[in-house]
mmCIF file of C-alpha atoms in Angstrom:
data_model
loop_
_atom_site.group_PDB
_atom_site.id
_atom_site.type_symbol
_atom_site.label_atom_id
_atom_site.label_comp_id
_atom_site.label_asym_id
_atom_site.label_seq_id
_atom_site.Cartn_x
_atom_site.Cartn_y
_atom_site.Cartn_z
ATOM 1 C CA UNK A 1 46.885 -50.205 4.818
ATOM 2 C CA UNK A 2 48.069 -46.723 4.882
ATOM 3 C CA UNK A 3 47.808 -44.440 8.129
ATOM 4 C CA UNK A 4 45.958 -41.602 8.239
ATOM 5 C CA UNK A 5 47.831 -38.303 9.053
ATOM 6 C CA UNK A 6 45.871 -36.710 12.218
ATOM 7 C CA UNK A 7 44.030 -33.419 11.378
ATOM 8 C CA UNK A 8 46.268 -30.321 11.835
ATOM 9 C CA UNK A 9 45.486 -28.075 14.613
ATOM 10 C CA UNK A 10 47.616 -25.234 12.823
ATOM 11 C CA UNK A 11 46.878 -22.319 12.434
ATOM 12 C CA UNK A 12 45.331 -22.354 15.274
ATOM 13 C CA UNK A 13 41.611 -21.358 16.001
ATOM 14 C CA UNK A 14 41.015 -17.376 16.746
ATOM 15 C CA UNK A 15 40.650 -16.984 20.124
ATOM 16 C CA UNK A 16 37.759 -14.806 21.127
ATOM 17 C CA UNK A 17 38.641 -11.192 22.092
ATOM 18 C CA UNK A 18 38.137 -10.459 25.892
ATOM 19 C CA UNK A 19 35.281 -7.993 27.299
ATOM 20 C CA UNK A 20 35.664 -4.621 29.107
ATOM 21 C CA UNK A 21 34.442 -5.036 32.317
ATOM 22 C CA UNK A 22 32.496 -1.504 32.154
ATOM 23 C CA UNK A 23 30.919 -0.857 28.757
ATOM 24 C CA UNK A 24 31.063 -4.708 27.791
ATOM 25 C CA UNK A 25 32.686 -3.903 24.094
ATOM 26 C CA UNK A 26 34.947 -6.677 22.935
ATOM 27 C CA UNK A 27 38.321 -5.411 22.442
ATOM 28 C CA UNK A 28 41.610 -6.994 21.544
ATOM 29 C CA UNK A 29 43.374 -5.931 24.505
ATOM 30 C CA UNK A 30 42.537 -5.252 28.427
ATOM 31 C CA UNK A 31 44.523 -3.449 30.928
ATOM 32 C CA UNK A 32 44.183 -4.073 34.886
ATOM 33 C CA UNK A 33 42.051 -1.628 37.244
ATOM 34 C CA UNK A 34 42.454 -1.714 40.964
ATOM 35 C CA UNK A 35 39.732 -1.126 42.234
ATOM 36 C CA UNK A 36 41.325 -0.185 44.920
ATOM 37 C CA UNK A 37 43.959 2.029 43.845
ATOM 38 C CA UNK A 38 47.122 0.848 44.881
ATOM 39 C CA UNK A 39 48.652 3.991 46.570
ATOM 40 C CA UNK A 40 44.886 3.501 48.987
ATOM 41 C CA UNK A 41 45.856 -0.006 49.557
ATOM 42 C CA UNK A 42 48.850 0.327 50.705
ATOM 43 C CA UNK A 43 48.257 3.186 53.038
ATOM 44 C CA UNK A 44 45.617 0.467 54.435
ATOM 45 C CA UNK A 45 48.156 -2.071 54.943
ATOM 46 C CA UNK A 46 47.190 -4.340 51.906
ATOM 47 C CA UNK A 47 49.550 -5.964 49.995
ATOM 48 C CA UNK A 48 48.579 -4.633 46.229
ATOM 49 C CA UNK A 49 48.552 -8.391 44.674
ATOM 50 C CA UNK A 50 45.727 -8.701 47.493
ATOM 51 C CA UNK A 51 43.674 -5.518 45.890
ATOM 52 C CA UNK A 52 40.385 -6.244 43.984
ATOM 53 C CA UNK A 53 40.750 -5.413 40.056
ATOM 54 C CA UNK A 54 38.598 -5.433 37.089
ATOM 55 C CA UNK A 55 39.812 -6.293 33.082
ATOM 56 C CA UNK A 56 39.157 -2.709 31.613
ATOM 57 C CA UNK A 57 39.820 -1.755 27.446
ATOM 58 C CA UNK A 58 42.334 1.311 27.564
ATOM 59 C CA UNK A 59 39.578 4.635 27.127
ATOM 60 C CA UNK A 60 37.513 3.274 30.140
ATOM 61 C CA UNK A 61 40.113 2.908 32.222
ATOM 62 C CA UNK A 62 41.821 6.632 31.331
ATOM 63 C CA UNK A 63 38.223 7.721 31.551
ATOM 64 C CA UNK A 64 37.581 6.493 35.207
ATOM 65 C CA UNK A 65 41.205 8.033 36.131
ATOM 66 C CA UNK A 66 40.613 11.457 34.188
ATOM 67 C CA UNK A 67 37.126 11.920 36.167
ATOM 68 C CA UNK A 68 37.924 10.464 39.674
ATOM 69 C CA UNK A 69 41.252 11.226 41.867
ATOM 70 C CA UNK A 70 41.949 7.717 44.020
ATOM 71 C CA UNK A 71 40.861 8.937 46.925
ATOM 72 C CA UNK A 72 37.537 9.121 45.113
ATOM 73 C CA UNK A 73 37.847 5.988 43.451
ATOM 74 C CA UNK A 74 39.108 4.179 46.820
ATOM 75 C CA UNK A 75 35.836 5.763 49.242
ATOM 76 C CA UNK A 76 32.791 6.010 46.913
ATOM 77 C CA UNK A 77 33.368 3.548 43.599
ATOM 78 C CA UNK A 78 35.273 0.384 45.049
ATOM 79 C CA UNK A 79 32.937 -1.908 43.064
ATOM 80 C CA UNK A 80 31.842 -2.382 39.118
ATOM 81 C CA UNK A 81 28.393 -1.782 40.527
ATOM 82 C CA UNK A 82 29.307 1.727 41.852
ATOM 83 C CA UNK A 83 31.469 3.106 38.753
ATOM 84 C CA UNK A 84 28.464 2.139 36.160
ATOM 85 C CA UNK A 85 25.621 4.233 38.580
ATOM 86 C CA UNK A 86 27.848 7.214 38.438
ATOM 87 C CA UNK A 87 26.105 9.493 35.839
ATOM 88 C CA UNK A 88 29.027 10.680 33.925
ATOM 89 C CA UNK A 89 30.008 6.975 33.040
ATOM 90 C CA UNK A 90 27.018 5.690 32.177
ATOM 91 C CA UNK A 91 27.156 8.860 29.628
ATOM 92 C CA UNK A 92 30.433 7.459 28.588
ATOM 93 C CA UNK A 93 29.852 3.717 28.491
ATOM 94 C CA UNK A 94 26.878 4.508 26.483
ATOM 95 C CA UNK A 95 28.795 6.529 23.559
ATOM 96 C CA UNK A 96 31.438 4.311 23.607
ATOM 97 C CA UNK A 97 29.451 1.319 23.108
ATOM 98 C CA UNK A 98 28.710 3.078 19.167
ATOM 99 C CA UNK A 99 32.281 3.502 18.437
ATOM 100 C CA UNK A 100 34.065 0.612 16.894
ATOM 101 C CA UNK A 101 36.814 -1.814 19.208
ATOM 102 C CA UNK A 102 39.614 -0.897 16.709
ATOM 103 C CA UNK A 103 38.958 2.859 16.442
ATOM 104 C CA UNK A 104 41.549 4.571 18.911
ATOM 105 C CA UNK A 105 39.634 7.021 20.846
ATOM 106 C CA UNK A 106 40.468 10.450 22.402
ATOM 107 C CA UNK A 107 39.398 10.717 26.179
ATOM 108 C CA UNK A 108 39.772 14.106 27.567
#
């Protein structure tokens, strides 16, 4: 009786590529967002691996950082909820939902 080999888990299965937080566009890599920028955190007395963040893709995150200084970011748009009802991202998020996750894009 001969033994059957078990089924090979190589290559292994394609692992699903992670959502933006923001404009929701799966992307194949994220980069970290305080929330709280850090340089505000620690003038509060937090330590900054205590400091909310949010996964974002690369031109949301320069986008958010182009348009808002921290201080801005760290008083009015703390919060996911915040960022997207500020008008100028939700002009964003909405272009850069048409452009593809691969094409590198320009934010000015």
């Amino acid at each position: 009786m001969a033994r059957r080999q078990p089924e090979s888990t190589w290559p292994p299965p394609p692992r699903e590529a992670p959502t933006c937080a923001l404009c929701d566009r799966a992307v194949p890599q994220l980069t970290e967002h305080h929330l709280l920028p850090r340089s505000q955190g620690r003038r509060q007395g937090l330590r900054v691996t205590d400091l909310p963040t949010a996964m974002l893709c690369g031109p949301c995150h320069k986008f958010l950082h182009r348009t808002f200084s921290n201080v801005e970011l760290a008083r009015e748009y703390r919060d996911l909820t915040a960022l997207r009802g500020h008008e100028d991202v939700q002009r964003f998020v909405r272009w850069l939902r048409t452009q593809p996750a691969t094409k590198a894009v320009r934010v000015r």
